[in-house]
XYZ file of N, CA and C in Angstrom:
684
model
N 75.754 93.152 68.565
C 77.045 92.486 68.385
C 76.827 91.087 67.817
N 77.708 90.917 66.876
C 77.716 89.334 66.358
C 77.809 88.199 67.518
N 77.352 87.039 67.064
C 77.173 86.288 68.068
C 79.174 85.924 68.598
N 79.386 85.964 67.100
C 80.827 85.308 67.470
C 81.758 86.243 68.013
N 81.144 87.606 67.919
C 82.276 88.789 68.443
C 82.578 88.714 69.605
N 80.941 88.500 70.466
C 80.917 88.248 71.734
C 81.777 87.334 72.391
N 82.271 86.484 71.869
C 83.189 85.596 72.171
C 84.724 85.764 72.308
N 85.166 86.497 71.309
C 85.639 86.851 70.866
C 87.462 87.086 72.030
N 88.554 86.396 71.895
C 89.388 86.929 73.003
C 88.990 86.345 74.283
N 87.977 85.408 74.667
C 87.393 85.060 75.525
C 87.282 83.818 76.120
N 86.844 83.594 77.173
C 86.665 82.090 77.429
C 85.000 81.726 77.567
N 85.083 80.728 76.903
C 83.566 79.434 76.647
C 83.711 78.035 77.536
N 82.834 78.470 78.528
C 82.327 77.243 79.392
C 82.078 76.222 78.736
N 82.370 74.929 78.408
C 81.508 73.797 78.061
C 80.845 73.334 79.568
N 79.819 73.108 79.676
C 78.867 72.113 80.918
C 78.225 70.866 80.478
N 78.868 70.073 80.457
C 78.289 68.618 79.997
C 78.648 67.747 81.170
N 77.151 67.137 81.080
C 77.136 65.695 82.247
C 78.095 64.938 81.225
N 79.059 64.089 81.423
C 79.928 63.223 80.505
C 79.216 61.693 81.015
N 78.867 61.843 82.100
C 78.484 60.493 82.822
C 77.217 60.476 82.911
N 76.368 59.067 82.152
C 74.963 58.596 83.369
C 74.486 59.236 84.685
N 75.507 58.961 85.409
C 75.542 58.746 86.630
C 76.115 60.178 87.465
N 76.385 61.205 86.499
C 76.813 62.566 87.075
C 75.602 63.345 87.650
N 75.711 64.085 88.706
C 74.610 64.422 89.508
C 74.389 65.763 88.441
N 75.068 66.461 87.484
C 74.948 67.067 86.742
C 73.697 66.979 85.533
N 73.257 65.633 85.530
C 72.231 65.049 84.438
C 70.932 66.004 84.556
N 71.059 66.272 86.134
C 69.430 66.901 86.146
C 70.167 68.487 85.887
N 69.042 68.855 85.051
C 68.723 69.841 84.404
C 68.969 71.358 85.815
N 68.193 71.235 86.373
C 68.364 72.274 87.392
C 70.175 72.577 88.156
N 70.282 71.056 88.279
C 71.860 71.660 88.869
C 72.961 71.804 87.560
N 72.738 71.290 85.880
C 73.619 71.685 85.152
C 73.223 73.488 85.333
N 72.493 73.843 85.528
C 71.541 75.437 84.915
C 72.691 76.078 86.165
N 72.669 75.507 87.501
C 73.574 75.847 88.552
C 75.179 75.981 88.078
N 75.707 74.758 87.776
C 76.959 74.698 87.177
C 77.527 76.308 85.939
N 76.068 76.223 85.013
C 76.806 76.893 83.887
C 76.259 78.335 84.530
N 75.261 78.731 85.376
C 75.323 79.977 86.265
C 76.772 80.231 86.803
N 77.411 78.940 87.484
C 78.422 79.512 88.015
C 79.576 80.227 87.168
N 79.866 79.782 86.344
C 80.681 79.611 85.111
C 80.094 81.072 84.441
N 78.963 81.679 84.342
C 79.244 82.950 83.833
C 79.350 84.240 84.906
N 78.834 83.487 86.278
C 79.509 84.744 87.346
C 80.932 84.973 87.429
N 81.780 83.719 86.700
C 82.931 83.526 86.821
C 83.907 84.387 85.260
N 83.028 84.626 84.768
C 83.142 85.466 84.125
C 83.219 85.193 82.176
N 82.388 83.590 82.095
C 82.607 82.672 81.070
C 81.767 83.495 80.394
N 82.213 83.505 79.190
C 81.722 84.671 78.053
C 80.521 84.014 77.076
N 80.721 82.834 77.012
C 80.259 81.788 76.485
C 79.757 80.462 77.177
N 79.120 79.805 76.884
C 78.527 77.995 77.419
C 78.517 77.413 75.783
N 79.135 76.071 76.358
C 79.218 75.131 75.298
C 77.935 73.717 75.891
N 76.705 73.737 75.429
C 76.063 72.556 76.598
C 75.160 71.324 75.332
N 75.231 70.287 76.241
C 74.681 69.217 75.301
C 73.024 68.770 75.637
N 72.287 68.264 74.693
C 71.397 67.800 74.977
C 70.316 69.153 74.669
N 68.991 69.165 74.207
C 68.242 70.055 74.306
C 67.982 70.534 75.746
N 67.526 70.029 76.579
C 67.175 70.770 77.937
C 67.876 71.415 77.973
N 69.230 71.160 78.432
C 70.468 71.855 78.662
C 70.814 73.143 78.318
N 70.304 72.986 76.824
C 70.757 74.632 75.709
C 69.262 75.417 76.171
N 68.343 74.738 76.073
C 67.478 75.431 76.365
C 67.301 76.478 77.909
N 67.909 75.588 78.886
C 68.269 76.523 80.088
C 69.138 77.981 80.249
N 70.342 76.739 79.154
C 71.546 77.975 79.291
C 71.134 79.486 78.235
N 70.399 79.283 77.603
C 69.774 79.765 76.875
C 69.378 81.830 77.788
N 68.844 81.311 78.927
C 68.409 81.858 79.497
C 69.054 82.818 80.424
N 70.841 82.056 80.327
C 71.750 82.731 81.246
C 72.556 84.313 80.613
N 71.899 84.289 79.097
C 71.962 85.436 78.760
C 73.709 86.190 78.149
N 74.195 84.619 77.824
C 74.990 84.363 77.422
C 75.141 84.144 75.747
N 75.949 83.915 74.342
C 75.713 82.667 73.660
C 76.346 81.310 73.902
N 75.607 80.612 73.821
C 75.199 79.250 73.546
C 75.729 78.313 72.639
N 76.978 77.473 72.572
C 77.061 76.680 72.039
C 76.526 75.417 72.248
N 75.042 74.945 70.952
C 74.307 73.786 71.615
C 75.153 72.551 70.462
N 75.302 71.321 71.316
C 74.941 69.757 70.314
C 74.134 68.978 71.279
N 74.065 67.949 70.350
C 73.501 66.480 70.703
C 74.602 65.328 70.474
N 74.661 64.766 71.442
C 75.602 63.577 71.612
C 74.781 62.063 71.737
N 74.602 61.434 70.397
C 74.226 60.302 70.525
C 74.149 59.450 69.050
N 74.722 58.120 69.678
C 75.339 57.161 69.035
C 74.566 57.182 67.662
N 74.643 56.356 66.592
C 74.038 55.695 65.418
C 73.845 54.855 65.022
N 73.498 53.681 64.817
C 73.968 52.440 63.951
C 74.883 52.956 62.402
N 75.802 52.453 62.682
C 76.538 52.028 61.240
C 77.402 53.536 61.255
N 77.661 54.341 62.156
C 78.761 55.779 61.866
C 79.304 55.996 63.141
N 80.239 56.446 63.062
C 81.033 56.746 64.294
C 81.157 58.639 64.790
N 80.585 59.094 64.070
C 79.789 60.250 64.136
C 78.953 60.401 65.417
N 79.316 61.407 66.646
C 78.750 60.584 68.071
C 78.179 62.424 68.113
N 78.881 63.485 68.018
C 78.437 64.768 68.127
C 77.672 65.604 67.102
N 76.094 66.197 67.483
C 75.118 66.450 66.156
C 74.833 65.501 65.084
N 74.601 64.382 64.965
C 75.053 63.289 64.199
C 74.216 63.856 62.687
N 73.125 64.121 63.024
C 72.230 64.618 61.835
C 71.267 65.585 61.501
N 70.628 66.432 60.688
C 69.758 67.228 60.564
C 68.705 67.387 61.284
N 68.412 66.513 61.632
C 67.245 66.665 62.731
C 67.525 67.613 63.899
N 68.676 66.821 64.235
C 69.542 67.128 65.937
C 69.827 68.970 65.704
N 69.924 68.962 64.654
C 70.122 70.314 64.319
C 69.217 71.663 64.573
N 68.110 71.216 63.662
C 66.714 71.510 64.297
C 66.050 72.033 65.340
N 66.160 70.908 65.862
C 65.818 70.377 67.369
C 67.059 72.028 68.152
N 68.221 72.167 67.942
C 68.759 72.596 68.754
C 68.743 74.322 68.432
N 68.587 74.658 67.445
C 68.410 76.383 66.468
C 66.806 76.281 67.890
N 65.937 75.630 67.598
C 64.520 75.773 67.704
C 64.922 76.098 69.864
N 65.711 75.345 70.330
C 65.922 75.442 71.489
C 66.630 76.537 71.835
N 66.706 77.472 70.737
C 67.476 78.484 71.279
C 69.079 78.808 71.347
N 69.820 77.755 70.498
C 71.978 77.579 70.350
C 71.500 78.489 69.413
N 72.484 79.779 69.727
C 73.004 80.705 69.050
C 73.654 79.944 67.437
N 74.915 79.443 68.563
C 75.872 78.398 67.501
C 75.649 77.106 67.420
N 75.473 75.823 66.297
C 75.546 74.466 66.375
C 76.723 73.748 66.245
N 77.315 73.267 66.893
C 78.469 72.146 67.316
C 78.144 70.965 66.499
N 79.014 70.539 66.046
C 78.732 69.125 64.953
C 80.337 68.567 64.350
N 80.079 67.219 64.633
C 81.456 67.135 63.815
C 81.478 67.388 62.797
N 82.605 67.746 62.534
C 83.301 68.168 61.082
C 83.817 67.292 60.602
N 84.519 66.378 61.174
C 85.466 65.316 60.163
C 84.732 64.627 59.020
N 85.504 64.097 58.666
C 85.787 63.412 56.842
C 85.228 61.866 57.626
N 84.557 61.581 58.576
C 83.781 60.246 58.800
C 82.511 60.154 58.427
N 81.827 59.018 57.890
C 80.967 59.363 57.173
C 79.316 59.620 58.217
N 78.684 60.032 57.459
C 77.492 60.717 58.932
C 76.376 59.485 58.299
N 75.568 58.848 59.612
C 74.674 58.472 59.495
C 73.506 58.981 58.617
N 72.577 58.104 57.718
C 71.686 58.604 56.399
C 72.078 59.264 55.859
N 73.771 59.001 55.570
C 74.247 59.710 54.342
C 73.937 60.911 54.014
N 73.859 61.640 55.288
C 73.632 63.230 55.208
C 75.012 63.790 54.704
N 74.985 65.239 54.736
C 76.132 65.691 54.474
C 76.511 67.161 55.538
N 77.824 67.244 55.832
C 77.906 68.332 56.266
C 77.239 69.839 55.848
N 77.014 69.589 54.679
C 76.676 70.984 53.836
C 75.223 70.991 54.185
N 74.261 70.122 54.539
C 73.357 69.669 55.011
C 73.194 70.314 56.528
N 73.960 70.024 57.146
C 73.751 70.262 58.719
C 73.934 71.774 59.030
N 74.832 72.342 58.107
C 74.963 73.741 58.106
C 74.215 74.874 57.585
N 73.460 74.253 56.274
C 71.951 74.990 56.297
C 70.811 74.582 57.019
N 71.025 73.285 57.517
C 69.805 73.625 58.487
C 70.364 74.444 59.968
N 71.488 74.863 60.376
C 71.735 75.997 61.308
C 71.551 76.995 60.780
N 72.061 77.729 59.637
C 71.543 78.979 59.059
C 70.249 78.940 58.842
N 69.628 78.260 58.251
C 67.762 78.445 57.975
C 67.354 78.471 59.960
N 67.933 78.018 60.431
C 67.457 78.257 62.055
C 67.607 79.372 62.570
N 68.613 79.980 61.867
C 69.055 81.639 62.546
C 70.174 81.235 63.291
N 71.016 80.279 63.217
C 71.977 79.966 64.056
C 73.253 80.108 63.134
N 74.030 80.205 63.619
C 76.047 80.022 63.202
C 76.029 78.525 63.411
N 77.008 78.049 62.303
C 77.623 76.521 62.207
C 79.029 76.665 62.637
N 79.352 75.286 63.768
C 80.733 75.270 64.625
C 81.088 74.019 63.811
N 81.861 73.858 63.380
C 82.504 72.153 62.889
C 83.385 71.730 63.747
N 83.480 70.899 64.409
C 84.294 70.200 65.124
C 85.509 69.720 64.561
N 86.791 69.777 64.385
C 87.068 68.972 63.210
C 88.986 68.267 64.140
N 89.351 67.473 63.707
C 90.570 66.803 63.867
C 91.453 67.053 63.335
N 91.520 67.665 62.385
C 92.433 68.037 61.387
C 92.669 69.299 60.143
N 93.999 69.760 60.085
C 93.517 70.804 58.826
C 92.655 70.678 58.183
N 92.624 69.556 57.298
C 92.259 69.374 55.985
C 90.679 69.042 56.218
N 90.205 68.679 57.395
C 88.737 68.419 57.572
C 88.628 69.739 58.029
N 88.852 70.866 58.281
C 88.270 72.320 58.541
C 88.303 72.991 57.731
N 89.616 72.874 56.462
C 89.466 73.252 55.067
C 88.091 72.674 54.590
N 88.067 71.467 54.862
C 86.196 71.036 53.900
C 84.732 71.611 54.741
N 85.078 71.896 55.891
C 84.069 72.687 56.923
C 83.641 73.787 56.298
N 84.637 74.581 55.738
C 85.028 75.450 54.997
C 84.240 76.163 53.721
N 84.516 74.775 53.721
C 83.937 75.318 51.960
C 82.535 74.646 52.006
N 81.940 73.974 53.218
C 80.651 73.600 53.010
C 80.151 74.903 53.781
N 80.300 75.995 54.155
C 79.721 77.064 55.593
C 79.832 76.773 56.217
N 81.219 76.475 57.630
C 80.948 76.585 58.343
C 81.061 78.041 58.707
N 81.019 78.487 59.784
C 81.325 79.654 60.246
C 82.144 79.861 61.553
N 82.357 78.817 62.249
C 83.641 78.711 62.686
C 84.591 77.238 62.659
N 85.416 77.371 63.059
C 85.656 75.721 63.253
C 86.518 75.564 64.765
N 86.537 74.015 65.306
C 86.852 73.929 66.390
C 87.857 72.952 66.709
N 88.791 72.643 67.128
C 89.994 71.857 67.231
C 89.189 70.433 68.194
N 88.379 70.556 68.866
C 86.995 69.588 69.593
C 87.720 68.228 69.385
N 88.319 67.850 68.360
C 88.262 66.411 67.953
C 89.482 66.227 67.369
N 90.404 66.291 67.398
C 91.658 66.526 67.601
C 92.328 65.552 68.477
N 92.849 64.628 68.380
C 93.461 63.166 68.915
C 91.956 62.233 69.382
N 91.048 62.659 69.120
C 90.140 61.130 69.290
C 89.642 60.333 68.128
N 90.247 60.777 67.078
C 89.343 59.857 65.914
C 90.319 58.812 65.659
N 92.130 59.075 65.648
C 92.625 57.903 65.915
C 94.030 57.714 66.683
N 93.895 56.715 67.275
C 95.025 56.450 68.542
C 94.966 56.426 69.528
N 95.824 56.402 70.543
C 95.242 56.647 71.884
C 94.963 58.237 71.983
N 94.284 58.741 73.039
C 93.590 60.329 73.103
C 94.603 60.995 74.213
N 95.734 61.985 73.517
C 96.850 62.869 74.270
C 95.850 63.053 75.480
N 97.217 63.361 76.271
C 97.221 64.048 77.630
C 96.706 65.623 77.725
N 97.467 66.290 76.654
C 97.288 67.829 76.349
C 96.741 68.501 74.948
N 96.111 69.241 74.919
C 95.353 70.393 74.192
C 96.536 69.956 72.866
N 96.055 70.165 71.674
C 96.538 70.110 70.236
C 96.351 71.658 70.073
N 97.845 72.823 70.574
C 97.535 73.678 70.307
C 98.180 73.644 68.941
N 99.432 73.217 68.485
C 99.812 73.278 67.083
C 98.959 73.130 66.107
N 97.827 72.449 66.191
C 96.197 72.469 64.945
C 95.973 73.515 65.819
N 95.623 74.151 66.504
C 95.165 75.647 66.826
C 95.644 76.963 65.775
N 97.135 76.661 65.813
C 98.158 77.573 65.019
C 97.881 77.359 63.190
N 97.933 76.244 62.790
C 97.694 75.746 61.446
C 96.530 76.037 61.046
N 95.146 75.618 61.753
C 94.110 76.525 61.751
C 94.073 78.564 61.318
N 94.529 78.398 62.002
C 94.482 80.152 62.206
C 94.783 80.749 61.219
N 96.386 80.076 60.574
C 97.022 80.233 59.645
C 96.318 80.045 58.498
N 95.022 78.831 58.335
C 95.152 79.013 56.791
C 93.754 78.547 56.797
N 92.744 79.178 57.774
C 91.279 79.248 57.570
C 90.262 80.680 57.864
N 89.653 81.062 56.935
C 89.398 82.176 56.766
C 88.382 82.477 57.461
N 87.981 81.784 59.014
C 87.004 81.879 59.954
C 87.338 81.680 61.454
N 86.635 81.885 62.054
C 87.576 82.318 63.354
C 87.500 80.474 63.820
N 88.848 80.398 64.500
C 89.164 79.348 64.965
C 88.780 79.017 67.070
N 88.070 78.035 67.039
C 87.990 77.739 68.769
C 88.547 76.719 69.332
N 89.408 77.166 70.197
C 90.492 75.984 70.935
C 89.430 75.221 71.367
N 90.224 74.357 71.663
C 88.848 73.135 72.530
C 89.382 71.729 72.467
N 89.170 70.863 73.913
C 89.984 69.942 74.256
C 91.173 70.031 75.102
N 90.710 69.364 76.461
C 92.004 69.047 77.329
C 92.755 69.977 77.679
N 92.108 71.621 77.700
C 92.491 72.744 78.152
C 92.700 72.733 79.696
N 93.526 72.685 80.520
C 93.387 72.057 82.369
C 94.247 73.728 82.698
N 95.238 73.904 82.377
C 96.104 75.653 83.264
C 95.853 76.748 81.884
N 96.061 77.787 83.062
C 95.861 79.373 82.102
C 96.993 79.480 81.213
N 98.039 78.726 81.328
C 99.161 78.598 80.120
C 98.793 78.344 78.933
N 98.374 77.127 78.955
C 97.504 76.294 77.913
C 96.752 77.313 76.996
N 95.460 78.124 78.073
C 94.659 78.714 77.241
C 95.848 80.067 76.773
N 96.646 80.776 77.369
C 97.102 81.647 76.766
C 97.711 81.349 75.565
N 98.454 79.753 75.430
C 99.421 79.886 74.305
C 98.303 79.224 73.086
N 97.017 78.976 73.357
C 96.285 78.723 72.108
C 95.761 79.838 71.981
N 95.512 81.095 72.804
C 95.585 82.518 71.981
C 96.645 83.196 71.417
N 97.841 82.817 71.629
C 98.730 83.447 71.065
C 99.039 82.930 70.043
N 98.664 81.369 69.464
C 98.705 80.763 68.328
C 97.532 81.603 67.354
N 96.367 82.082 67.921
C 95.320 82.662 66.726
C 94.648 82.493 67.238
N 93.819 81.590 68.344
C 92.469 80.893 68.475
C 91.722 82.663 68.898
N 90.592 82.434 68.264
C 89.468 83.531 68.471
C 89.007 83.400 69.884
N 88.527 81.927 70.653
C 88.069 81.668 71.707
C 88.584 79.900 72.391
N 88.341 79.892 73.769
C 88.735 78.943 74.269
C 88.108 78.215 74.719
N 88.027 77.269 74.435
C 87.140 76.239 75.481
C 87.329 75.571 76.339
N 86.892 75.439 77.951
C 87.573 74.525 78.596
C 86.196 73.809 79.443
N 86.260 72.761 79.374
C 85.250 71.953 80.007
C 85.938 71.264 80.660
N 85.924 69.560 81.321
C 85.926 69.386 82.302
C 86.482 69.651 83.532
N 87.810 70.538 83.300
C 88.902 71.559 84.358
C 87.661 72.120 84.951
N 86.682 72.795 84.637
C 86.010 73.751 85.333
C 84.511 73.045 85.631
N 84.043 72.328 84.918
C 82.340 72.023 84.602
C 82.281 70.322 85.052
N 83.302 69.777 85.076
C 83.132 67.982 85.393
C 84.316 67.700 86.629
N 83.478 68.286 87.879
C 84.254 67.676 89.406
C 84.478 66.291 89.642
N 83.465 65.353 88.816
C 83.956 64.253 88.839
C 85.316 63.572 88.333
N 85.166 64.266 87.139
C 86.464 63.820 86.070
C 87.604 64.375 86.947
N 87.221 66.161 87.162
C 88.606 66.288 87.620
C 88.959 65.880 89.178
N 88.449 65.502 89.745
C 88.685 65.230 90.821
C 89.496 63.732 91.021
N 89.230 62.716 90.227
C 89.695 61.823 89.807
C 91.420 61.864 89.085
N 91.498 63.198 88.228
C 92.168 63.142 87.784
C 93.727 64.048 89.124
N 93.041 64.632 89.684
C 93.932 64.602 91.242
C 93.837 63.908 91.880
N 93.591 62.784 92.060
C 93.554 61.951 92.772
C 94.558 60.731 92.260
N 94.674 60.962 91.291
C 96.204 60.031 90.649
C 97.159 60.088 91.024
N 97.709 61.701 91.159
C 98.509 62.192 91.931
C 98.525 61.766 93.377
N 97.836 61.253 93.880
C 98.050 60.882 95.173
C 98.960 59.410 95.767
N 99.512 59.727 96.536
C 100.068 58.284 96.906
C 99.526 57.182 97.037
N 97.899 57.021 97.324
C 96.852 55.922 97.565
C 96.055 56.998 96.674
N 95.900 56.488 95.486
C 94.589 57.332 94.680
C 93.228 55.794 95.054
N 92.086 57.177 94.841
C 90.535 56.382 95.226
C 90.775 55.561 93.656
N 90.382 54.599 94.048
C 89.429 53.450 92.203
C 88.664 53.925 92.009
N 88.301 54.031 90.756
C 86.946 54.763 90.191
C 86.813 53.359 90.116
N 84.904 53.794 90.796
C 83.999 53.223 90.548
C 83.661 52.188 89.621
């Protein structure tokens, strides 16, 4: 079966430490986290960092791997460059995660760049992208899927809820399977970005970051705790 079939109608764990300071950092209890997440019946893992992919690797799942880290001079923060790419095919990501947007990538690499070095790896290219028109150019450089991932953070303040309407516009007018992703929290959510088109769903910190969400019930409370 294709890597992406497998997915297919389905839900994709993301497991990312988001924090320093998340007890998630060590390697053994993320491997715990994204175990749980496929007894639970996650069809998929979305995980960052080489260790990470390299574990989940093992859960016998596919694997959506990136690398998350800064640059001088680009604002490009996910897969930033060819290397990272590399590095992550060689660790075993089925699929590579990378932004897609129209921002420019550190050493003036190019998207079309990052996507043959996932195919020469034996891997599928995911583009992250914010917008139609940056998944139309995903597009036409190979990607092989694209992902709604980045979708209210490149500018403004960052919504409350999932951008399923770029889910729908996607679907509509890109000739590769589309993956929800972002700020997915109830089964509503994920149903109505399948009923818009999305091929697969992603939901990370609702399920994979107790810190975040725990915080984020805790607002709701009449005396909410201060974060730290």
């Amino acid at each position: 079966m294709n890597v992406a079939d497998a997915i297919r109608g389905r839900l994709v764990v993301s497991c990312q430490a988001q924090d320093s300071d998340s007890p998630f950092v060590d390697t053994a209890h993320m491997m715990a986290m994204a175990s749980a997440a496929v007894l639970g019946g996650a069809a998929g893992l979305r995980g960052q960092g080489i260790a990470h992919v390299r574990g989940m690797v093992d859960l016998g799942v596919p694997v959506i791997g990136l690398v998350k880290r800064s640059t001088p001079g680009s604002s490009v923060y996910i897969t930033p460059n060819v290397a990272d790419v590399t590095a992550l095919t060689s660790a075993g990501a089925q699929i590579v995660a990378a932004d897609g947007t129209a921002r420019p990538r550190p050493g003036g690499e190019k998207l079309v760049d990052l996507v043959a070095a996932a195919h020469n790896g034996g891997a599928l290219f995911m583009a992250d992208v914010d917008s139609l028109d940056a998944a139309l150019a995903a597009v036409d450089a190979g990607a092989d899927l694209v992902g709604t991932t980045l979708s209210g953070y490149t500018t403004g303040p960052v919504p409350e809820w999932p951008d399923i309407a770029l889910v729908g516009a996607l679907a509509r007018h890109c000739p590769v399977p589309v993956i929800a992703e972002g700020r997915y929290r109830t089964r509503a959510q994920v149903s109505a970005a399948f009923a818009e088109g999305a091929w697969a769903v992603v939901v990370g910190t609702a399920i994979s970051d107790p810190v975040r969400t725990t915080r984020w019930f805790a607002q709701a409370c009449p005396h909410p705790t201060a974060e730290p």
